[in-house]
Coordinates of C-alpha atoms in Angstrom, one line a residue:
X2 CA 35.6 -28.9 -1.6
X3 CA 32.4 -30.5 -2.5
X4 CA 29.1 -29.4 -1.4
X5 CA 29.0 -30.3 1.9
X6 CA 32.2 -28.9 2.8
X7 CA 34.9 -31.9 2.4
X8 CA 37.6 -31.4 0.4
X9 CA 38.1 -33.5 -2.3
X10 CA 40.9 -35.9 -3.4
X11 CA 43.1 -35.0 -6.0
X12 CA 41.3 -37.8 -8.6
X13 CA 37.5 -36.1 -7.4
X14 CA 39.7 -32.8 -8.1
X15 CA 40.6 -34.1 -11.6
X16 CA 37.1 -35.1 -12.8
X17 CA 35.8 -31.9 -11.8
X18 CA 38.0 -29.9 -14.0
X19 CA 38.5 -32.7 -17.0
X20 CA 34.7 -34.8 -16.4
X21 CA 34.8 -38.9 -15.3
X22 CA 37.5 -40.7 -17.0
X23 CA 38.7 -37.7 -19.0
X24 CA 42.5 -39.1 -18.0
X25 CA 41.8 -42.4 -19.6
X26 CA 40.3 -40.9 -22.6
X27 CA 42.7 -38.4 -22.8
X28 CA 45.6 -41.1 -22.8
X29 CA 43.5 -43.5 -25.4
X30 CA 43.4 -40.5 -27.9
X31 CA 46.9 -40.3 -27.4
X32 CA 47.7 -43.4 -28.0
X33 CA 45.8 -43.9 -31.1
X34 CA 47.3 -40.5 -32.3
X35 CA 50.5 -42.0 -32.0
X36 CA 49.7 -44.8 -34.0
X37 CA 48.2 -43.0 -36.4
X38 CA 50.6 -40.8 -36.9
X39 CA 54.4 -42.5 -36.2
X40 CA 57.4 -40.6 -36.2
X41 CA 59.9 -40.8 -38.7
X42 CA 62.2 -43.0 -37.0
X43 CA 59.1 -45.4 -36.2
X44 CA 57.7 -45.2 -40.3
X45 CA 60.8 -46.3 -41.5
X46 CA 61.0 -49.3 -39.1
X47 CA 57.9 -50.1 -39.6
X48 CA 58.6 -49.9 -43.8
X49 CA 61.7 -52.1 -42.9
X50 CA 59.4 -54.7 -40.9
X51 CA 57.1 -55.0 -43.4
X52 CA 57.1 -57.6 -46.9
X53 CA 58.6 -56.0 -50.2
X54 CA 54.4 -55.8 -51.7
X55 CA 53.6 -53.3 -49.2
X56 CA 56.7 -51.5 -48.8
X57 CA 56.0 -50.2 -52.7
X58 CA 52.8 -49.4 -51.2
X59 CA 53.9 -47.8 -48.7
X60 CA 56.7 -46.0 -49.9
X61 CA 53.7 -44.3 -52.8
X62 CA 51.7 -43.7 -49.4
X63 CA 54.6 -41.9 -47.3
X64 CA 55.3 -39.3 -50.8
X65 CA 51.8 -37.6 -49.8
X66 CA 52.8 -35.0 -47.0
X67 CA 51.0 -36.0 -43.5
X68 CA 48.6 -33.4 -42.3
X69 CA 49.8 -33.2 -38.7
X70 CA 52.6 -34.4 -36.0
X71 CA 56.2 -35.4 -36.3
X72 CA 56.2 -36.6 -39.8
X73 CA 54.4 -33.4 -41.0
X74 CA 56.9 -31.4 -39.3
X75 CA 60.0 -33.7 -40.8
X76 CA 58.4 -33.6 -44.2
X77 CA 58.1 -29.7 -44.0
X78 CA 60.1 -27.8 -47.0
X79 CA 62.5 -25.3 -45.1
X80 CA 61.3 -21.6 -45.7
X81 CA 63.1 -19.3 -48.0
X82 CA 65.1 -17.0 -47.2
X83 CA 63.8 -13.5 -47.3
X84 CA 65.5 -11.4 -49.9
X85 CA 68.4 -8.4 -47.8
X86 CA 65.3 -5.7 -50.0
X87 CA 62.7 -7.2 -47.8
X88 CA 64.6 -7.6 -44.8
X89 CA 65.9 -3.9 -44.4
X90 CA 62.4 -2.8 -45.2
X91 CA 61.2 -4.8 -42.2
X92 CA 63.4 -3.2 -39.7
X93 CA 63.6 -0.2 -41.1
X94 CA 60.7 1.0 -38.9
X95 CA 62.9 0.5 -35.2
X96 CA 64.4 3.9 -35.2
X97 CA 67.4 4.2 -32.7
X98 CA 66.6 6.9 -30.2
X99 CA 68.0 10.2 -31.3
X100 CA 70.5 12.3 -28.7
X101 CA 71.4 16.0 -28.1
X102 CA 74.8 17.5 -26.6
X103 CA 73.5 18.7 -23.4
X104 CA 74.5 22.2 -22.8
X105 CA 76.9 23.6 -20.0
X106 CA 74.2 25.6 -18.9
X107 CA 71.9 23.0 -17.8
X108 CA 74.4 21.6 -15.4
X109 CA 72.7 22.5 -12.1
X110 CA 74.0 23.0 -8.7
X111 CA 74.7 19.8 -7.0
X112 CA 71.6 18.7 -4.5
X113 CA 72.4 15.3 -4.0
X114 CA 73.0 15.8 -0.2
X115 CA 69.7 17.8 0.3
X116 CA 66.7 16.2 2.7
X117 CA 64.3 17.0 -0.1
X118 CA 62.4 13.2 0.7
X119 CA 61.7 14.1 4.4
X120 CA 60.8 17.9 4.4
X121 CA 58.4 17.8 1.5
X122 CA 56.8 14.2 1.4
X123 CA 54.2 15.6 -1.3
X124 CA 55.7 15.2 -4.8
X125 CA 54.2 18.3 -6.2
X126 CA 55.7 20.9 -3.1
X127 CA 58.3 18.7 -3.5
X128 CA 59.0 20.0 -7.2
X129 CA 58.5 23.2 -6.6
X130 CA 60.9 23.5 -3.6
X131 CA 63.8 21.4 -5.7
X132 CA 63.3 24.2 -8.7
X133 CA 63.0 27.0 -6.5
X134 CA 66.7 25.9 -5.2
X135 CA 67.6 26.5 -8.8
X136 CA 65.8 30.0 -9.9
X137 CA 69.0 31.7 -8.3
X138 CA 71.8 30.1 -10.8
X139 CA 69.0 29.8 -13.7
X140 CA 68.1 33.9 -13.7
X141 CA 72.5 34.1 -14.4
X142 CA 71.9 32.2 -17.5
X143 CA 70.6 31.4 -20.9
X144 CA 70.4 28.0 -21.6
X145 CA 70.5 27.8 -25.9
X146 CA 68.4 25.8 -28.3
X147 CA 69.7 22.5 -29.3
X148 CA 66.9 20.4 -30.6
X149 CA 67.7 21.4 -34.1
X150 CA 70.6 23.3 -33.7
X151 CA 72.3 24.5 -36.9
X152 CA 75.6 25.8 -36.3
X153 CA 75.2 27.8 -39.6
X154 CA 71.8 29.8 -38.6
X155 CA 71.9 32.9 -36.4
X156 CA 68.7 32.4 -35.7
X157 CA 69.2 28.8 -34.1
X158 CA 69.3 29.7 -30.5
X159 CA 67.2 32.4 -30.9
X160 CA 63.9 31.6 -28.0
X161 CA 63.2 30.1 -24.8
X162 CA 64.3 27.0 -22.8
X163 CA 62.8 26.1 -19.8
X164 CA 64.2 23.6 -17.0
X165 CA 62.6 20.6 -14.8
X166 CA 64.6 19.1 -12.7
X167 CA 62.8 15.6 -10.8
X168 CA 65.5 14.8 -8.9
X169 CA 63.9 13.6 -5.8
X170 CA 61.0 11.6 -7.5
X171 CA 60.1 8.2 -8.1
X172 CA 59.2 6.2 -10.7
X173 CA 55.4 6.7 -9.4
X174 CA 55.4 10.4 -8.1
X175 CA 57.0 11.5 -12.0
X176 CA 54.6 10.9 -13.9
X177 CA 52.0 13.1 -11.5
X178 CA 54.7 15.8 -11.6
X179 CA 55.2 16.2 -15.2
X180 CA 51.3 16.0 -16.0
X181 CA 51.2 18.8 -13.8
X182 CA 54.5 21.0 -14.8
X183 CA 55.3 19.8 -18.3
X184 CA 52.3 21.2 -20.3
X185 CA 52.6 25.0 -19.1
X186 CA 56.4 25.0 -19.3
X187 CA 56.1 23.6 -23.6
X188 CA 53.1 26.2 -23.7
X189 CA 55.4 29.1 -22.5
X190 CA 58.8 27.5 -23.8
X191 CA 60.2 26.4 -27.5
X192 CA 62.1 23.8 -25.4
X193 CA 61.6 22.2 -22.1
X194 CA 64.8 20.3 -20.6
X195 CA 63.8 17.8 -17.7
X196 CA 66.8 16.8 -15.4
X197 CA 66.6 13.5 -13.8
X198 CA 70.2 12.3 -13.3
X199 CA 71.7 9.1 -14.2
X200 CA 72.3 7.5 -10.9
X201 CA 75.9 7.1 -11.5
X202 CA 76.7 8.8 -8.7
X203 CA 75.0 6.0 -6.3
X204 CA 77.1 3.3 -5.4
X205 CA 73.7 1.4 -4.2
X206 CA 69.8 1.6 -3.5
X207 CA 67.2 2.1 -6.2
X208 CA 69.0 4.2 -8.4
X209 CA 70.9 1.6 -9.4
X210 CA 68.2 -1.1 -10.0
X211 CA 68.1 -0.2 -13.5
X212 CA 71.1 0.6 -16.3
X213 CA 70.9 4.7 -16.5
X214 CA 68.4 4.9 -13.0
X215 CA 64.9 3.8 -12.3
X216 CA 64.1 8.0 -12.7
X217 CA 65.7 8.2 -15.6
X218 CA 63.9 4.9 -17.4
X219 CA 60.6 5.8 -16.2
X220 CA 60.6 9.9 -17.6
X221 CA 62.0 7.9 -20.9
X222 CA 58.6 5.6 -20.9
X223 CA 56.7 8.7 -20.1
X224 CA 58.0 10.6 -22.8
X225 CA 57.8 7.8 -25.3
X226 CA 54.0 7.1 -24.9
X227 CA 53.6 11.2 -25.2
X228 CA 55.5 11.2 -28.9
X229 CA 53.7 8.0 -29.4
X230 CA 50.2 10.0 -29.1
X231 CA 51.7 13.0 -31.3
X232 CA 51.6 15.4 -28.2
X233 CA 55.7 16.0 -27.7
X234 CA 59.0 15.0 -29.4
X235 CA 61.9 14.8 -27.3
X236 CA 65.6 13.5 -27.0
X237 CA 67.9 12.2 -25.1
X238 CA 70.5 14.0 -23.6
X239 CA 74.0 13.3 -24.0
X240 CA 77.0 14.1 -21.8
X241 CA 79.8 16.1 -23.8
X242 CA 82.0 15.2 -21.0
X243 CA 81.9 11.6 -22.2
X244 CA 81.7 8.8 -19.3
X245 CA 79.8 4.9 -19.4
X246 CA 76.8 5.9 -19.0
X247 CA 74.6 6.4 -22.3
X248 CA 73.0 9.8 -21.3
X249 CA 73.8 12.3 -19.2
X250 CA 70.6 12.0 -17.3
X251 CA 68.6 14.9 -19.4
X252 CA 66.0 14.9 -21.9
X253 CA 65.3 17.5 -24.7
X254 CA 61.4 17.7 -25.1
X255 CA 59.2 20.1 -27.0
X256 CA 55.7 20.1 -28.3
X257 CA 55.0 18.1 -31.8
X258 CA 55.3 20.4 -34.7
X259 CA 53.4 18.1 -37.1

């Protein structure tokens, strides 16, 4: 709109943006690039068209590489190829993420049919009342150590393991949840396992929005940008059970040792 109120025409629009006549100019400068720098198919017409005395002269012309356009781009050497030394060394820095054997122990009782959504809409009591379902069966037993587990050391699964399960979060309520729970349970724990499930169990709905489950993929970005800032290391746990799915829903975490 202009200043008193009326809206402009697309052309007043244009000169706004571009200034008067910018189109025109726009479409001279294009025209003279063109001309000033042809294509390749349109220099060697134009060496064809012209008499034998300037073709030697333009031939000598055409060895010096152009500066910019389509002939520059045509008259580019191909780049070398990089040696297989230098190539390995540049993607030798994207690590594959790492996976544990979930134990048997951290297989909690099913609470997929619980209304944990509607009777607790605040993520936090929402935790606690999904864990407190589980203090009963996790009191009966010990869940091992498996982040460096050594089959040959005695002393492998010798401390504690704690347990977080999300189930019944979101990929915006998680993050709250674990800022809140996480830190204590590594401060009073030499391993912390956090259960979010895989959503292979849900035919449709969110779960299944994302390959492993939106939960799942969100406590896996949380995580990441933790070890990223040095304060955890974690893994991903695996299913001994086997199945599709990539992980069995888990992740291993404890506190960076470095």
């Amino acid at each position: 709109y202009d200043d008193e109120g009326i809206r402009r025409s697309l052309e007043e629009v244009y000169e706004v943006l571009y200034a008067e006549n910018a189109q025109y100019i726009y479409q001279q400068k294009q025209a003279t690039a063109a001309v000033a720098d042809p294509t390749p198919a349109e220099l060697a017409d134009m060496i064809r068209t012209q008499d034998p005395a300037k073709q030697k002269q333009n031939a000598n012309k055409s060895s010096t590489p152009p500066k910019s356009g389509w002939a520059s781009i045509a008259a580019k050497r191909p780049d070398p190829a990089l040696p297989q030394s230098v190539m390995n060394t540049a993607t030798s820095g994207c690590s594959k993420p790492k996976f544990v054997t979930i134990p048997k122990e951290v297989w909690l009782p099913d609470t997929s049919n619980a209304d944990y959504f509607h009777l607790y809409p605040d993520p936090i009591q929402r935790f606690i009342a999904v864990n407190g379902h589980h203090k009963s069966y996790l009191s009966s037993v010990t869940i091992p150590k498996s982040f460096d587990r050594d089959a040959n050391d005695v002393n492998s699964n010798c401390g504690s393991v704690a347990l977080l399960d999300v189930h019944f979060q979101s990929a915006k309520t998680v993050s709250p949840v674990l800022n809140e729970f996480l830190p204590p349970a590594l401060n009073k724990n030499d391993e912390v396992w956090i259960v979010t499930g895989s959503g292979h169990h849900v035919a449709v709905g969110h779960q299944r929005r994302e390959t492993g489950g939106i939960l799942f993929n969100a406590v896996k970005r949380y995580l990441e940008q933790q070890e990223e800032e040095k304060i955890l290391d974690f893994r991903i746990g695996k299913d001994a059970r086997g199945g599709n799915s990539p992980s069995g829903g888990a992740f291993l975490v404890r506190r960076n040792i470095l």
